[in-house]
XYZ file of C-alpha atoms in Angstrom:
298
model
C 83.928 58.084 57.006
C 82.530 61.619 57.183
C 79.840 60.774 54.573
C 78.834 57.650 56.502
C 78.601 59.677 59.714
C 76.323 62.279 58.093
C 74.139 59.498 56.676
C 73.768 57.980 60.155
C 72.845 61.372 61.604
C 70.263 61.967 58.844
C 68.640 58.578 59.434
C 68.542 59.229 63.173
C 66.826 62.578 62.663
C 64.326 60.986 60.278
C 63.604 58.379 62.922
C 63.217 61.112 65.510
C 60.687 62.974 63.414
C 58.635 59.895 62.553
C 58.629 58.221 65.933
C 56.342 59.010 68.823
C 58.024 56.625 71.253
C 58.672 57.883 74.771
C 56.581 60.992 74.042
C 55.210 61.148 77.588
C 58.713 61.049 79.046
C 59.798 63.686 76.543
C 56.973 66.006 77.653
C 57.913 65.508 81.308
C 61.451 66.662 80.557
C 60.543 69.449 78.135
C 61.292 72.208 80.636
C 64.623 70.748 81.700
C 67.982 71.528 80.136
C 68.923 68.556 77.979
C 72.541 67.671 78.736
C 74.827 64.999 77.298
C 78.032 63.811 78.973
C 80.699 61.340 77.935
C 80.883 59.021 80.969
C 78.699 58.029 83.905
C 80.513 59.897 86.725
C 79.932 63.141 84.822
C 76.191 62.524 84.972
C 76.478 62.539 88.758
C 78.432 65.814 88.671
C 75.871 67.518 86.422
C 72.939 66.244 88.477
C 74.516 67.469 91.717
C 74.950 70.963 90.287
C 71.915 71.106 88.012
C 69.467 69.356 90.313
C 65.918 69.262 88.979
C 66.784 71.677 86.183
C 68.697 69.109 84.082
C 68.003 65.889 82.215
C 71.291 64.068 81.605
C 72.132 61.449 78.978
C 75.390 59.486 78.934
C 77.286 58.484 75.807
C 79.301 55.515 77.140
C 77.006 52.891 78.656
C 77.957 50.788 81.707
C 80.485 48.077 80.904
C 81.860 49.840 77.829
C 85.236 51.524 77.476
C 85.619 55.230 76.597
C 88.741 54.207 74.666
C 86.863 52.122 72.078
C 83.352 53.627 72.161
C 81.496 54.832 69.057
C 78.128 56.668 69.255
C 75.044 54.820 68.048
C 71.657 56.024 66.706
C 70.132 56.498 70.167
C 72.993 58.770 71.219
C 72.664 60.762 67.981
C 69.027 61.475 68.787
C 69.947 62.595 72.311
C 72.633 64.900 70.927
C 70.172 66.501 68.524
C 67.856 67.372 71.425
C 70.574 68.577 73.793
C 71.658 72.121 74.596
C 74.902 71.226 76.366
C 77.590 68.608 75.907
C 80.175 68.349 78.684
C 83.361 66.775 77.363
C 86.041 65.478 79.716
C 88.858 64.271 77.463
C 87.719 60.662 76.992
C 89.620 59.044 74.095
C 86.589 58.707 71.811
C 86.041 62.477 71.980
C 89.225 63.049 69.989
C 87.627 61.308 67.006
C 83.970 62.239 67.432
C 83.629 65.659 69.047
C 84.230 67.662 65.863
C 81.739 65.536 63.930
C 79.184 65.861 66.716
C 79.578 69.650 66.758
C 79.171 69.953 62.983
C 76.096 67.729 62.965
C 74.489 69.649 65.861
C 75.167 73.393 65.418
C 72.813 74.261 68.295
C 74.799 72.149 70.754
C 77.136 74.032 73.099
C 80.199 71.861 73.781
C 81.851 72.675 77.123
C 85.320 71.391 77.988
C 85.291 70.597 81.707
C 89.104 70.338 81.689
C 89.323 74.132 81.664
C 91.666 75.264 84.444
C 93.163 71.785 84.967
C 96.820 70.973 84.345
C 96.905 67.477 82.869
C 99.502 64.939 83.952
C 101.525 63.008 81.375
C 100.671 59.323 81.028
C 103.378 57.133 82.561
C 104.727 53.675 81.859
C 107.356 51.684 83.755
C 110.630 50.019 82.853
C 112.751 48.408 85.571
C 110.704 50.340 88.127
C 111.462 53.710 86.512
C 108.604 55.965 85.397
C 108.728 57.182 81.806
C 106.359 59.508 79.949
C 104.366 58.007 77.083
C 104.867 59.765 73.756
C 102.628 59.665 70.692
C 103.254 61.570 67.456
C 106.237 63.275 69.086
C 104.248 64.624 72.050
C 103.763 63.323 75.560
C 100.356 61.707 75.972
C 98.184 63.349 78.643
C 96.266 61.418 81.277
C 92.492 61.861 80.695
C 91.290 60.325 84.001
C 90.643 63.627 85.766
C 87.356 62.488 87.323
C 89.284 60.184 89.688
C 90.705 63.163 91.566
C 88.201 64.607 94.014
C 90.133 67.870 93.950
C 89.880 68.126 90.169
C 86.187 67.218 90.281
C 85.676 70.485 92.166
C 87.110 72.329 89.154
C 84.956 70.331 86.754
C 81.860 71.043 88.831
C 82.632 74.772 88.742
C 82.904 74.626 84.941
C 79.571 72.805 84.819
C 78.002 75.423 87.080
C 79.240 78.282 84.887
C 77.813 76.667 81.758
C 74.427 76.045 83.383
C 74.245 79.649 84.581
C 75.066 80.918 81.099
C 72.331 78.703 79.648
C 69.784 79.271 82.421
C 70.681 82.559 84.193
C 67.388 82.837 86.077
C 68.536 79.934 88.280
C 71.999 81.305 89.057
C 71.495 81.188 92.839
C 70.134 77.635 92.656
C 73.190 76.375 90.778
C 75.588 78.184 93.086
C 73.897 76.679 96.137
C 74.056 73.175 94.667
C 77.711 73.650 93.744
C 78.559 74.748 97.278
C 76.873 71.654 98.755
C 78.669 69.393 96.286
C 82.002 71.000 97.121
C 81.367 70.471 100.845
C 80.655 66.774 100.269
C 83.812 66.435 98.171
C 85.954 68.156 100.805
C 84.552 65.903 103.531
C 85.349 62.759 101.546
C 88.789 64.084 100.624
C 89.630 64.454 104.316
C 88.308 60.941 105.029
C 90.418 59.431 102.245
C 93.558 61.249 103.371
C 93.107 59.791 106.848
C 92.217 56.288 105.617
C 95.175 55.955 103.245
C 97.745 57.529 105.559
C 99.100 54.276 107.030
C 98.983 51.772 104.158
C 101.573 48.980 104.197
C 102.935 50.180 100.847
C 102.397 53.320 98.769
C 102.665 51.452 95.456
C 99.947 49.484 93.683
C 99.636 47.633 90.367
C 96.790 48.307 87.941
C 96.133 46.931 84.488
C 94.970 50.236 82.982
C 96.641 53.417 84.313
C 93.483 55.256 85.365
C 94.638 56.235 88.844
C 97.426 58.751 88.283
C 95.566 61.780 89.677
C 94.157 59.788 92.585
C 97.648 58.497 93.399
C 99.117 61.995 93.239
C 96.482 63.390 95.612
C 97.213 60.836 98.335
C 100.936 60.189 97.962
C 100.548 56.845 96.176
C 102.164 55.432 93.043
C 100.339 53.398 90.400
C 102.289 50.840 88.372
C 100.430 49.953 85.144
C 100.593 46.619 83.337
C 99.590 48.275 80.074
C 102.436 49.688 78.012
C 101.390 52.721 75.935
C 97.795 51.491 75.908
C 98.719 47.994 74.739
C 99.155 44.545 76.254
C 102.762 44.160 77.478
C 105.206 41.842 75.739
C 106.849 38.964 77.608
C 109.899 41.034 78.540
C 107.862 43.909 79.981
C 105.655 41.473 81.895
C 108.683 39.708 83.382
C 110.187 43.059 84.365
C 106.971 44.091 86.104
C 106.720 40.805 87.992
C 110.284 41.152 89.227
C 109.660 44.709 90.370
C 106.426 43.729 92.163
C 108.239 40.968 94.052
C 111.006 43.380 94.996
C 108.480 45.893 96.359
C 106.328 43.281 98.108
C 103.213 44.164 96.094
C 100.500 41.510 96.431
C 97.461 43.000 94.668
C 96.634 43.702 91.027
C 93.683 46.049 90.455
C 91.570 45.552 87.332
C 88.405 47.062 85.893
C 85.555 45.462 83.973
C 86.251 47.360 80.748
C 89.624 45.632 80.172
C 91.014 42.100 79.831
C 92.310 40.443 82.995
C 94.550 37.863 81.272
C 97.891 39.569 81.926
C 96.705 40.821 85.306
C 96.059 37.196 86.240
C 99.541 36.229 85.094
C 101.101 38.913 87.284
C 98.938 38.078 90.306
C 99.795 34.384 90.074
C 103.522 35.069 89.668
C 103.705 37.331 92.734
C 101.500 35.093 94.872
C 98.888 37.827 95.012
C 95.274 38.430 94.070
C 93.181 40.253 91.485
C 90.834 42.899 92.898
C 88.175 44.607 90.797
C 87.485 48.317 91.127
C 85.241 50.394 88.877
C 86.399 53.908 87.912
C 83.242 54.508 85.860
C 80.391 53.947 88.342
C 77.657 56.582 88.265
C 77.217 57.146 92.018
C 80.567 58.883 92.253
C 81.094 59.673 95.937
C 79.722 56.317 97.088
C 81.953 54.542 94.583
C 85.068 56.433 95.676
C 84.360 55.502 99.301
C 84.017 51.866 98.244
C 87.306 51.964 96.319
C 89.210 53.564 99.191
C 87.883 50.977 101.622
C 89.093 48.285 99.209
C 92.537 49.895 99.139
C 92.614 49.944 102.935
C 91.756 46.253 103.171
C 94.017 44.764 100.504
C 97.120 46.949 100.133
């Protein structure tokens, strides 16, 4: 696998050297810091802090899952040109980040989880939360971008890395960070008020992406997935019984995952499937949209 990866990288670099495609765009961005991030919301974070000083590329394209993603030739070229890579803990990073670092020694990989205490992933059995274990250790929840409060920490880590790379613009980055933090705080207050009087504090999701969000606002997510896999018939029946007991009428799904079992649950409880997107690029606008959906359907 390692040999194949190096061959792909070599071919990408050969292509880069021989090709003159997009040269005008490349010249326009020559003075900007070339940054790569794992998922779309991170691009928004970096652009809010970096402003006109950054040019951001995203590894996982819209509609794709960070759990199953593998970099392609275009991403390899972007990585070769980049100065900074902001990782966030997406599942594909566990496999690829070391290879990416070795293939691009000039790339500074920054872990935006620095200073964040990760929650354990949870599954349910008879309505009781249980930690998910893998290889003898509890599996940590990677969905830190869905907590506005943790995004402030991530943005600070981004700011520090940009200042280290581009110290002449320290004041610019600090000013942008302060404005971003103010916008986050404003939305956080709005969400707290909006979600205060929901009919129920529990909600069903297919994929357990909303643990940090739920913690921030006193909610409880109940995932259909069991340890990252489709549930068996017994687990599905247990979940349906629990949902009926709690009066839950909505199942939230996202485009990156199958809705088959979600549909089964929704039909059994006399409820509905509602789509929400945790990976939209326009982060604050998307979070407002999601919260308004919660207000209407829960």
